Coordinates of C-alpha atoms in Angstrom, one line a residue:
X1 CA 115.8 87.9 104.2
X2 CA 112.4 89.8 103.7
X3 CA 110.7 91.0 106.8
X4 CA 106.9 90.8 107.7
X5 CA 104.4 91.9 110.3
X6 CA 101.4 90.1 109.8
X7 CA 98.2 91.4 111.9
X8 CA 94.7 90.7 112.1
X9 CA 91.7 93.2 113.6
X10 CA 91.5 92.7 117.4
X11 CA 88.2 91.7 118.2
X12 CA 85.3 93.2 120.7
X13 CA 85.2 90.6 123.7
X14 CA 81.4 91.5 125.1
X15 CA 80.8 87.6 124.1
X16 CA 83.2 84.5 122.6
X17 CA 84.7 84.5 119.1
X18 CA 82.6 83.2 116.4
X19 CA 83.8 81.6 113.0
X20 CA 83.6 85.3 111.2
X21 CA 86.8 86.3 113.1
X22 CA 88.5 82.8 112.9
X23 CA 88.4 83.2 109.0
X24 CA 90.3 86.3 109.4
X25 CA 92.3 84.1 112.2
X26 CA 93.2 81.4 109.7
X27 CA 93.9 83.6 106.6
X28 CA 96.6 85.6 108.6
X29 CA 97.9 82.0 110.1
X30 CA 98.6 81.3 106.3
X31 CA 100.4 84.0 105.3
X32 CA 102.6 83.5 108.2
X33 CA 103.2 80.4 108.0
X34 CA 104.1 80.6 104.3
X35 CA 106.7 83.4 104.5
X36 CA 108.3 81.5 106.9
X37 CA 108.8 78.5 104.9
X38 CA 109.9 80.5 102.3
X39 CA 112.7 81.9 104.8
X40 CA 111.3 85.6 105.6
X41 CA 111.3 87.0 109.1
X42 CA 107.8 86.3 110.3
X43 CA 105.7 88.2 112.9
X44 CA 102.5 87.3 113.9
X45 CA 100.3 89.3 116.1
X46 CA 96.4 89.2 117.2
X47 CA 94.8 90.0 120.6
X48 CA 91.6 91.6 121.9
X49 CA 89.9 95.0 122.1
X50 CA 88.7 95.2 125.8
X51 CA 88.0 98.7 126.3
X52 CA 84.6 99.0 124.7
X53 CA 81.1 100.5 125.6
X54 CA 80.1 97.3 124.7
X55 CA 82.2 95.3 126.9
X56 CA 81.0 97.8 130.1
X57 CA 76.8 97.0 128.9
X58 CA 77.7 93.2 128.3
X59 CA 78.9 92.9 132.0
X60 CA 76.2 95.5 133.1
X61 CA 73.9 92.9 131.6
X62 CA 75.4 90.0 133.4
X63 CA 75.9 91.8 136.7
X64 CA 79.3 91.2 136.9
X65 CA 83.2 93.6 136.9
X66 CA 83.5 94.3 133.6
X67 CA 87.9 93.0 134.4
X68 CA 86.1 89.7 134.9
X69 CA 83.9 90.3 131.4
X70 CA 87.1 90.5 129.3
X71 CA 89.4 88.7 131.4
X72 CA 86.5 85.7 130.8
X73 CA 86.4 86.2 126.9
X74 CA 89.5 87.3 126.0
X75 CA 90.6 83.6 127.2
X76 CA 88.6 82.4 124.5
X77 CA 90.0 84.6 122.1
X78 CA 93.0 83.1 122.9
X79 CA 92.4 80.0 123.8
X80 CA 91.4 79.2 119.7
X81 CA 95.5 78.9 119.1
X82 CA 95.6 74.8 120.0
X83 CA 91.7 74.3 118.0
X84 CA 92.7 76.5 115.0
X85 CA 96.4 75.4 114.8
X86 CA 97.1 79.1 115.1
X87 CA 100.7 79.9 115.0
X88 CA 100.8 83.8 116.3
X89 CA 103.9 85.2 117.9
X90 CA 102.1 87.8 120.5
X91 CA 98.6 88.4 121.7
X92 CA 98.0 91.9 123.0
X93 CA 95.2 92.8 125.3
X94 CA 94.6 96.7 125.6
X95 CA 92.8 96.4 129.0
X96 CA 95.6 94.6 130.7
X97 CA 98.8 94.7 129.1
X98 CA 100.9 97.4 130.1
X99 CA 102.6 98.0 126.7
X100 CA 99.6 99.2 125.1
X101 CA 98.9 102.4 127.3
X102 CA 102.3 103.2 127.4
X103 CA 101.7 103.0 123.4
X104 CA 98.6 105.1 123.5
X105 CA 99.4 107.9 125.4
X106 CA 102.3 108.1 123.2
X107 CA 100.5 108.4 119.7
X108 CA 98.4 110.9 121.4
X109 CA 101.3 113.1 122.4
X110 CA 102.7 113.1 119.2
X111 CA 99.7 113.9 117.3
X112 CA 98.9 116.5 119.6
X113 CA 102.5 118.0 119.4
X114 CA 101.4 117.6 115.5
X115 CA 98.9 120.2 116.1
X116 CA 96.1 117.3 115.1
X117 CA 94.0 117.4 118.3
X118 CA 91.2 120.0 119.4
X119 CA 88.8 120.1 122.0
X120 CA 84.9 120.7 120.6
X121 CA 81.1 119.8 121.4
X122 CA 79.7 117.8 119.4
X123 CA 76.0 116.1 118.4
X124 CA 75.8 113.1 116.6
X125 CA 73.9 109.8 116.4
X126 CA 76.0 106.6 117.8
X127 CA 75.5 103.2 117.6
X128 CA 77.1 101.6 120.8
X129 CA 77.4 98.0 118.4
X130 CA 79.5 99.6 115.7
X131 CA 81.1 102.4 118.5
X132 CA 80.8 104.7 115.6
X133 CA 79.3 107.8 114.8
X134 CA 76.8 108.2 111.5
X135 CA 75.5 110.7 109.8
X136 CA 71.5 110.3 108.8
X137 CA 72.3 109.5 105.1
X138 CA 74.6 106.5 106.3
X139 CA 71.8 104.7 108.1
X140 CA 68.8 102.3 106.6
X141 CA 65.4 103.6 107.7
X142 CA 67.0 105.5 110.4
X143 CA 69.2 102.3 112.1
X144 CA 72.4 101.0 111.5
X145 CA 73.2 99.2 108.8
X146 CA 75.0 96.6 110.2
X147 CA 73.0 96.1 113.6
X148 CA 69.5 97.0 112.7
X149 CA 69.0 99.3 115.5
X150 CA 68.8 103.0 116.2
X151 CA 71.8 104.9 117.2
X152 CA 71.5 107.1 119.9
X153 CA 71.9 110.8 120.1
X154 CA 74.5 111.9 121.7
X155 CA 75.8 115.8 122.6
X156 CA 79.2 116.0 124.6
X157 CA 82.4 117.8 124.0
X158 CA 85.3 116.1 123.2
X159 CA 88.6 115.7 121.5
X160 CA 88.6 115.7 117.7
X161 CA 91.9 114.3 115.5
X162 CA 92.8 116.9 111.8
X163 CA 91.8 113.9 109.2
X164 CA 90.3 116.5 106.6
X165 CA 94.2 117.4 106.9
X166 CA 95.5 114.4 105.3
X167 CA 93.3 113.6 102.7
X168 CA 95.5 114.3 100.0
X169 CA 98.6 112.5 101.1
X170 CA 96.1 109.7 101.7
X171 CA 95.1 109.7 98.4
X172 CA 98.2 109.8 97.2
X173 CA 99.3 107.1 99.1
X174 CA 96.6 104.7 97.7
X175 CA 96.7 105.5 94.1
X176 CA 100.5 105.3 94.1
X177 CA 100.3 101.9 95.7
X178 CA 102.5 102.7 98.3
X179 CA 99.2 101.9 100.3
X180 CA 98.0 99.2 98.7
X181 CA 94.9 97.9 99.7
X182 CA 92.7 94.8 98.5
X183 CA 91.0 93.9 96.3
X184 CA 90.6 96.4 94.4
X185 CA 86.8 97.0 94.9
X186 CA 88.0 97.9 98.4
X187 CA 90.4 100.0 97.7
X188 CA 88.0 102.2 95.0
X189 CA 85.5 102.5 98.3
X190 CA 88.2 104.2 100.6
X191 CA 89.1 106.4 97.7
X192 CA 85.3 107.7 97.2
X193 CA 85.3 108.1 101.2
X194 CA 88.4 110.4 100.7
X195 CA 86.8 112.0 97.8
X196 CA 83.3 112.9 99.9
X197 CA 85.3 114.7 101.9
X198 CA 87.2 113.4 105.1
X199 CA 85.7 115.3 108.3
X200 CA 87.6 115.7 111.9
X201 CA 86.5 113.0 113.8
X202 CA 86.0 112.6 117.9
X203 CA 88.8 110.6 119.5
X204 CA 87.9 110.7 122.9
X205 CA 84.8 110.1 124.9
X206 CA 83.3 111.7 128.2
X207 CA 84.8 109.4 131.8
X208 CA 80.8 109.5 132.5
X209 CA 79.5 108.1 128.9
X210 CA 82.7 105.2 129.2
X211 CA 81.6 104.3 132.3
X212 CA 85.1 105.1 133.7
X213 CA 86.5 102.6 131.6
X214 CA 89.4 102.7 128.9
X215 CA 92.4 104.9 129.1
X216 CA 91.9 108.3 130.6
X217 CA 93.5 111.0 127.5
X218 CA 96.8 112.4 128.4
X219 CA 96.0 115.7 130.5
X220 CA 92.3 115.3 130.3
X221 CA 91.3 112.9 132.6
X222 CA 87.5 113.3 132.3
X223 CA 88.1 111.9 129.1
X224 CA 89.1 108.3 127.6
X225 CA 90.5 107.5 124.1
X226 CA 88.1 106.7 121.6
X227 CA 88.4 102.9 121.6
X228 CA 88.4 103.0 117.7
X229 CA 92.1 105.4 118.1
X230 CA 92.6 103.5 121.3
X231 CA 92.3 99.7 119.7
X232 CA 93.8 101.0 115.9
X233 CA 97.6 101.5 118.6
X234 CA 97.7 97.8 119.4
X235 CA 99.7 97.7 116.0
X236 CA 102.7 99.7 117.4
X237 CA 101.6 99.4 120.8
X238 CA 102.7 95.5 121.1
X239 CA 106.1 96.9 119.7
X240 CA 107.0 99.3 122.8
X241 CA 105.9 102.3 120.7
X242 CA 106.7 104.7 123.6
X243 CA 109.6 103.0 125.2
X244 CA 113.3 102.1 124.3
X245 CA 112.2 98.4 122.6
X246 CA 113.7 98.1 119.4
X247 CA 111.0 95.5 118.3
X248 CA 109.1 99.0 116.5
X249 CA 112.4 99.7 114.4
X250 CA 112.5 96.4 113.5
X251 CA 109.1 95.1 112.8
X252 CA 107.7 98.2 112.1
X253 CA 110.1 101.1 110.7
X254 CA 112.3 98.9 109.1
X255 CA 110.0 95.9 108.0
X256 CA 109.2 95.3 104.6
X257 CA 105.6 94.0 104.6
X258 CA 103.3 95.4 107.7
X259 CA 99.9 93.8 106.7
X260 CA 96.9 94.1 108.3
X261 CA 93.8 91.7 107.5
X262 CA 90.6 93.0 108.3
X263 CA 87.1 92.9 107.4
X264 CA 85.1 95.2 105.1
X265 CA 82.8 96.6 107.9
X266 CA 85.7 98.2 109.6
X267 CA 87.9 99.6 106.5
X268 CA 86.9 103.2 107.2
X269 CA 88.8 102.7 110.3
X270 CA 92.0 100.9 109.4
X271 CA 92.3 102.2 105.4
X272 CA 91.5 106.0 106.5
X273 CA 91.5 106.7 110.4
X274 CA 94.8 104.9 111.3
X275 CA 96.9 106.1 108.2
X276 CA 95.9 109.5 108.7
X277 CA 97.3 108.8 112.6
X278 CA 100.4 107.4 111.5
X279 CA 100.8 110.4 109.1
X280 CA 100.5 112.7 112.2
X281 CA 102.7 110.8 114.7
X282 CA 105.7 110.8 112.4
X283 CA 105.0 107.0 111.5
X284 CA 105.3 105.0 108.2
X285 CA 102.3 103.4 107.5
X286 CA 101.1 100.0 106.5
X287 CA 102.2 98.1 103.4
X288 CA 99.1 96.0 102.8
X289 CA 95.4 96.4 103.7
X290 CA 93.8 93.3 103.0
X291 CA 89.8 92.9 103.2
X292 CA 87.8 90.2 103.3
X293 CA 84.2 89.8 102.8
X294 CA 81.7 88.6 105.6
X295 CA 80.5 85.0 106.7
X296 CA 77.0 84.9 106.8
X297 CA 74.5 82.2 108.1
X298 CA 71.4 81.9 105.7
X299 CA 72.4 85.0 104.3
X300 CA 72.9 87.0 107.6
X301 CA 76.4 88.1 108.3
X302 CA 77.8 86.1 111.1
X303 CA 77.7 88.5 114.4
X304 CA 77.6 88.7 118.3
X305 CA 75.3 90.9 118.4
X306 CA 72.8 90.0 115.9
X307 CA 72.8 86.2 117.4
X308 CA 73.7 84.8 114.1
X309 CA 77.1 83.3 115.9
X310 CA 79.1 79.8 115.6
X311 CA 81.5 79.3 117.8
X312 CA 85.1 78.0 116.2
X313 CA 86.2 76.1 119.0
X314 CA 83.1 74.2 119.4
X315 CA 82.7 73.6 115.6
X316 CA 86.0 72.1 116.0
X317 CA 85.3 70.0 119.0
X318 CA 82.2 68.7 116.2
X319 CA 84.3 68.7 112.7
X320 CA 88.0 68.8 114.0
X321 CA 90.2 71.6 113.0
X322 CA 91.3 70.2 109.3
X323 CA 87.5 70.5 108.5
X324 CA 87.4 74.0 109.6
X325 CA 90.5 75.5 108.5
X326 CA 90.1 73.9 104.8
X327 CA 86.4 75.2 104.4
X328 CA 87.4 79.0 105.3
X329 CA 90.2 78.5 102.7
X330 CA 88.7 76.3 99.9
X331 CA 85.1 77.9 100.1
X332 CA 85.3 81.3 101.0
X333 CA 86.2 83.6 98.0
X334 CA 88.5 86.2 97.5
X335 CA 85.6 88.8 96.2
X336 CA 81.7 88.2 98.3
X337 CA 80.0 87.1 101.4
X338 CA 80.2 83.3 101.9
X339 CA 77.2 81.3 103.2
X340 CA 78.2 78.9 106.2
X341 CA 76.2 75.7 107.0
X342 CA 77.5 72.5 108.6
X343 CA 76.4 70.9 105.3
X344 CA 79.0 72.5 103.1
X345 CA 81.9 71.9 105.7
X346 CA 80.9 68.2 105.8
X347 CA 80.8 67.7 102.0
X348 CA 83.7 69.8 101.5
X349 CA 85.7 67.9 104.3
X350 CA 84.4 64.2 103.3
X351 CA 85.2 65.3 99.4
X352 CA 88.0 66.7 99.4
X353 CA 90.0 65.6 102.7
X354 CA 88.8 62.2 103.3
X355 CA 87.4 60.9 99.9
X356 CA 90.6 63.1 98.0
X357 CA 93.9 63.7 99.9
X358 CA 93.4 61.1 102.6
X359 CA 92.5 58.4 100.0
X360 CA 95.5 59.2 98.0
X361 CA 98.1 58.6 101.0
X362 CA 96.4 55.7 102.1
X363 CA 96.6 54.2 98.4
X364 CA 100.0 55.3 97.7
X365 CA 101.7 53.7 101.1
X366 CA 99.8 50.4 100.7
X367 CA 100.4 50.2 96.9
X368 CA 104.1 50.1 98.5
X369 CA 103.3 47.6 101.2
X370 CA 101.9 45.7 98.8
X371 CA 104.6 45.3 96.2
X372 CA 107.5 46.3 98.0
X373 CA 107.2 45.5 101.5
X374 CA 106.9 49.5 102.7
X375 CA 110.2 50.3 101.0
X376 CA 110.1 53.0 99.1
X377 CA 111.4 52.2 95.2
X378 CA 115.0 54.6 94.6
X379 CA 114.6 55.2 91.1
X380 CA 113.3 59.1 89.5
X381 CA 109.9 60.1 89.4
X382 CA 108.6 59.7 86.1
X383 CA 107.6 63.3 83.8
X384 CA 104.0 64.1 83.1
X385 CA 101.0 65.4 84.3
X386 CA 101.7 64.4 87.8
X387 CA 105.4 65.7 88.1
X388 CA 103.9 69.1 86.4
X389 CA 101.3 69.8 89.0
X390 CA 104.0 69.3 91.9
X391 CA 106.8 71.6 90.3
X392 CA 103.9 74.4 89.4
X393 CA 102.0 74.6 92.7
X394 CA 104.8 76.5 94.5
X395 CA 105.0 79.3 92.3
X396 CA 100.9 79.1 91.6
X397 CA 100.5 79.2 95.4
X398 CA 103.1 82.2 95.6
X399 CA 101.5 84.1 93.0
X400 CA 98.3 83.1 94.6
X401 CA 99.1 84.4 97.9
X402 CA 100.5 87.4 96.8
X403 CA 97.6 88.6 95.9
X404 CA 95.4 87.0 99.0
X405 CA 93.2 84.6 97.2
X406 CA 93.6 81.9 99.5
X407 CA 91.1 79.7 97.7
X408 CA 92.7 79.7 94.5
X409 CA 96.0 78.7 96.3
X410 CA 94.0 75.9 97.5
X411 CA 93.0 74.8 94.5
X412 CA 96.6 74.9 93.2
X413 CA 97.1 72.4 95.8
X414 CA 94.1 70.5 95.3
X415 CA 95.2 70.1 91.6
X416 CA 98.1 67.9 93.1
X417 CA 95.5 65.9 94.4
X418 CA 93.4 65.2 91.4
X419 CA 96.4 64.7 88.8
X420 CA 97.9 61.5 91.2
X421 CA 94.5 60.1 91.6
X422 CA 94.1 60.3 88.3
X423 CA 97.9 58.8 87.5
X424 CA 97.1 56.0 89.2
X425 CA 94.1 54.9 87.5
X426 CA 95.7 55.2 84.1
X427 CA 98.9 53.4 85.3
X428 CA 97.0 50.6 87.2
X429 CA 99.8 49.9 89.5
X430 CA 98.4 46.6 90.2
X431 CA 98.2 46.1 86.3
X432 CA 102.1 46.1 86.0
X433 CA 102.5 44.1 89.2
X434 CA 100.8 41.3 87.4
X435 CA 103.2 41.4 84.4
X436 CA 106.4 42.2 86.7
X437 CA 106.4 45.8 84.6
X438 CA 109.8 47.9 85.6
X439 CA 107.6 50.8 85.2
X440 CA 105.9 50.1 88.4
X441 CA 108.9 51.4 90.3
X442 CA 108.6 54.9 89.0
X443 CA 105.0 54.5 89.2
X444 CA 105.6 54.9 92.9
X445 CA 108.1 56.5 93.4
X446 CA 106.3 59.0 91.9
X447 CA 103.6 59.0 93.5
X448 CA 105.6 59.1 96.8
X449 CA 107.5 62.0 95.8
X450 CA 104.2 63.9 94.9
X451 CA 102.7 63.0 98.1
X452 CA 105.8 64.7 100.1
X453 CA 105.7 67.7 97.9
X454 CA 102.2 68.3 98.9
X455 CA 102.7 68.1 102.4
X456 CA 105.6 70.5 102.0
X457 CA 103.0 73.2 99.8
X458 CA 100.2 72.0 102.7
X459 CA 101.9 72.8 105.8
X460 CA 101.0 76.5 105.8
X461 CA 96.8 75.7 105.6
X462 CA 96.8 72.5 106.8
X463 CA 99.5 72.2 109.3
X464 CA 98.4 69.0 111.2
X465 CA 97.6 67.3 108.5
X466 CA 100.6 68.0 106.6
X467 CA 102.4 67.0 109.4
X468 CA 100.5 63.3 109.5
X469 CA 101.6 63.0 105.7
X470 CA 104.8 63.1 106.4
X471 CA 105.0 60.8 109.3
X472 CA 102.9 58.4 106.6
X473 CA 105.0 58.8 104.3
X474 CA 108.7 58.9 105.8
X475 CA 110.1 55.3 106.1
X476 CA 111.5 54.1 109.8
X477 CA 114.7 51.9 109.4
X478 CA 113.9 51.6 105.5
X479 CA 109.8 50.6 105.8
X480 CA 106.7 53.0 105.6
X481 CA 104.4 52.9 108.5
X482 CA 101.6 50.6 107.9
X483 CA 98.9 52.7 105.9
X484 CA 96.0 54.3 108.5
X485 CA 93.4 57.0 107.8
X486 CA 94.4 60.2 108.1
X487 CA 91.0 62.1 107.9
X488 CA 87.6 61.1 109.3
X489 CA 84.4 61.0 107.3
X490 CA 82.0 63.5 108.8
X491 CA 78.4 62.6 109.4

């Protein structure tokens, strides 16, 4: 049995999700979901990254505890498992739960028994969105590129982490593939960051700057951890890293895929930053960096701070979660920003779910109805087209999946789809029921058979769905259930 830790990025919480983080959300919920089906070892983790600069000036600007700030958020974080059929196994909080400062102060001692952490001042310009540091030839015009503003300057002294130490095993790492990171674009950026030359970065930040808020550095306690080194433990930290749980040896010593999906603003951080931290704390690293591209919304990537936000759940509440899930995993390609609009979901769910999949079911069981009173016709599906799409899509969905391109796993599914509706226009079921044609009992039972294969291949994208298919589709004391919708059309 193969053994996998699947993770996403855990998110700011100064304000609710939006749909950019519920694509990472979804993709991870697949990938789970699939390995299990296929029998490995499966575990899921997300959660939220509470102590933030951001978080302290978000409730600063409401005028409330900052506790209250997260606590208030970080339900809505996870609060989207029931609207995006998420399926994770553990949510970690690193304000709250008390495994992750255990975890932290750990990774710091070991790095500093490494000989990895140094105390120096330090001037640089920060941007408080990004809670990174720049240097002038990084930013656009003098502002960040992602938030459009101007970083501050800042001068303190602080602790700094070795990474100009471990760029070579880094680069090693990568190019060997022992690190492997994707696609492949992504991977040639971390090794041209390597390759400008990786400089010691600050991990910690002055008790007066925080606001007294994150976790005070071992020893130093008018300090707090860097919430970049801080939030990058959650990985290990939600494993006991620092106590006597054997969940670390298992899931993460001795696992055989620890994958972390994450998106391309914050691969500096996850593809150099935490390696390099592993490397020091005597820790093997990740198997799989995996990094999608931004959604945007009339071409503006999708972001608190920049007001260009949709909410998941409430798009849900509006669509319903099929709707969502399947435009994140249909649309959204492997390689490029993707351009949300309610539009595009609609179409896409009305096409594809109601007009395609839904259509099919709802033909198939009252084709059956019709000409054999619900029950289901025992004979062998018949070879062709049809039966070729359902025996290909597991390994096209495998191969698919293996290399994170969710859509074209989706359309290796959606190819099911389109080969039965087209079988049954060129057999015309109701064409050999008016000549009493033997063949229409295979015509069915093809059909049938190809409509519980999908829902097997579905299950991981579209697990409520998948779920209805089968209920549609299994017989109750020898009889179907009467044929109903199984997808609404959107307006």
């Amino acid at each position: 049995m193969t053994r996998s830790y699947v993770t996403t990025t855990i998110p700011f919480v100064n304000a609710r999700p939006h749909l950019g983080f519920a694509l990472e959300l979804v993709q991870a919920d697949v990938l789970a979901r699939h390995r299990r089906r296929r029998g490995d070892e499966v575990r899921f983790l997300t959660g939220t990254d509470e102590n933030s600069l951001k978080n302290v000036l978000a409730a600063e600007a409401e005028g409330i505890a900052v506790q209250e700030l997260v606590d208030r958020n970080a339900t809505a974080f996870e609060g989207l498992r029931e609207p995006l059929a998420l399926s994770f196994d553990d949510f970690i909080r690193t304000s709250s739960d008390p495994r992750h400062r255990v975890g932290v102060e750990h990774i710091w001692e070991r790095c500093a028994e490494a000989g990895d952490l140094y105390r120096k001042h330090y001037e640089g310009l920060y941007c408080v969105g990004c809670e990174q540091f720049y240097q002038p030839d990084d930013l656009v015009d003098g502002r960040c590129p992602d938030h459009g503003t101007e970083p501050q300057l800042v001068a303190e002294e602080n602790w700094f982490f070795r990474l100009s130490r471990y760029a070579e095993p880094l680069r090693e790492l990568i190019t060997s593939g022992r690190l492997r990171i994707e696609p492949a674009t992504r991977r040639n950026e971390v090794l041209s960051l390597i390759d400008s030359g990786l400089h010691d970065f600050s991990v910690s930040r002055s008790q007066r700057r925080a606001r007294g808020w994150g976790i005070p550095v071992p020893g130093d306690p008018d300090q707090v951890v860097y919430v970049w080194w801080d939030a990058l433990g959650n990985y290990v930290s939600s494993l006991g890293y620092g106590t006597d749980n054997p969940d670390l040896e298992h899931w993460w010593q001795q696992s055989d895929s620890r994958i972390h999906l994450l998106g391309k603003g914050v691969i500096r951080f996850h593809a150099v930053y935490w390696p390099a931290t592993l490397l020091s704390a005597g820790l093997v690293l990740p198997t799989e960096i995996l990094v999608h591209d931004y959604l945007t919304v009339d071409g503006r990537k999708i972001s608190k701070s920049a007001g260009t936000t949709i909410d998941p759940a409430e798009l849900v509440d509006e669509v319903g979660t099929d709707a969502v899930r399947w435009w994140l995993l249909r649309d959204v390609p492997r390689i490029g920003d993707a351009d949300f609009t309610r539009e595009r979901l609609i179409a896409r769910s009305n096409t594809d779910l109601a007009g395609g999949l839904g259509n099919l079911v709802n033909r198939v069981v009252s084709l059956i109805h019709r000409y054999y009173e619900g029950r289901v016709p025992l004979v062998a599906s018949e070879p062709g087209e049809l039966q070729t799409a359902v025996t290909n899509a597991p390994d096209r969905i495998e191969k698919a999946l293996a290399n994170y391109d969710f859509r074209q796993a989706a359309t290796a599914l959606w190819d099911i789809v389109e080969a039965a509706n087209r079988y049954i226009e060129t057999t015309a079921p109701w064409k050999l029921a008016k000549t009493q044609d033997p063949l229409l009992e295979r015509v069915l039972a093809t059909l049938h058979d190809a409509c519980l294969h999908l829902a097997g291949e579905l299950s991981p994208f579209l697990p409520g769905a998948a779920e209805r298919i089968i209920t549609q589709c299994t017989p109750v004391d020898g009889v179907l259930p009467p044929a109903t919708p199984l997808f609404p059309r959107l307006t």
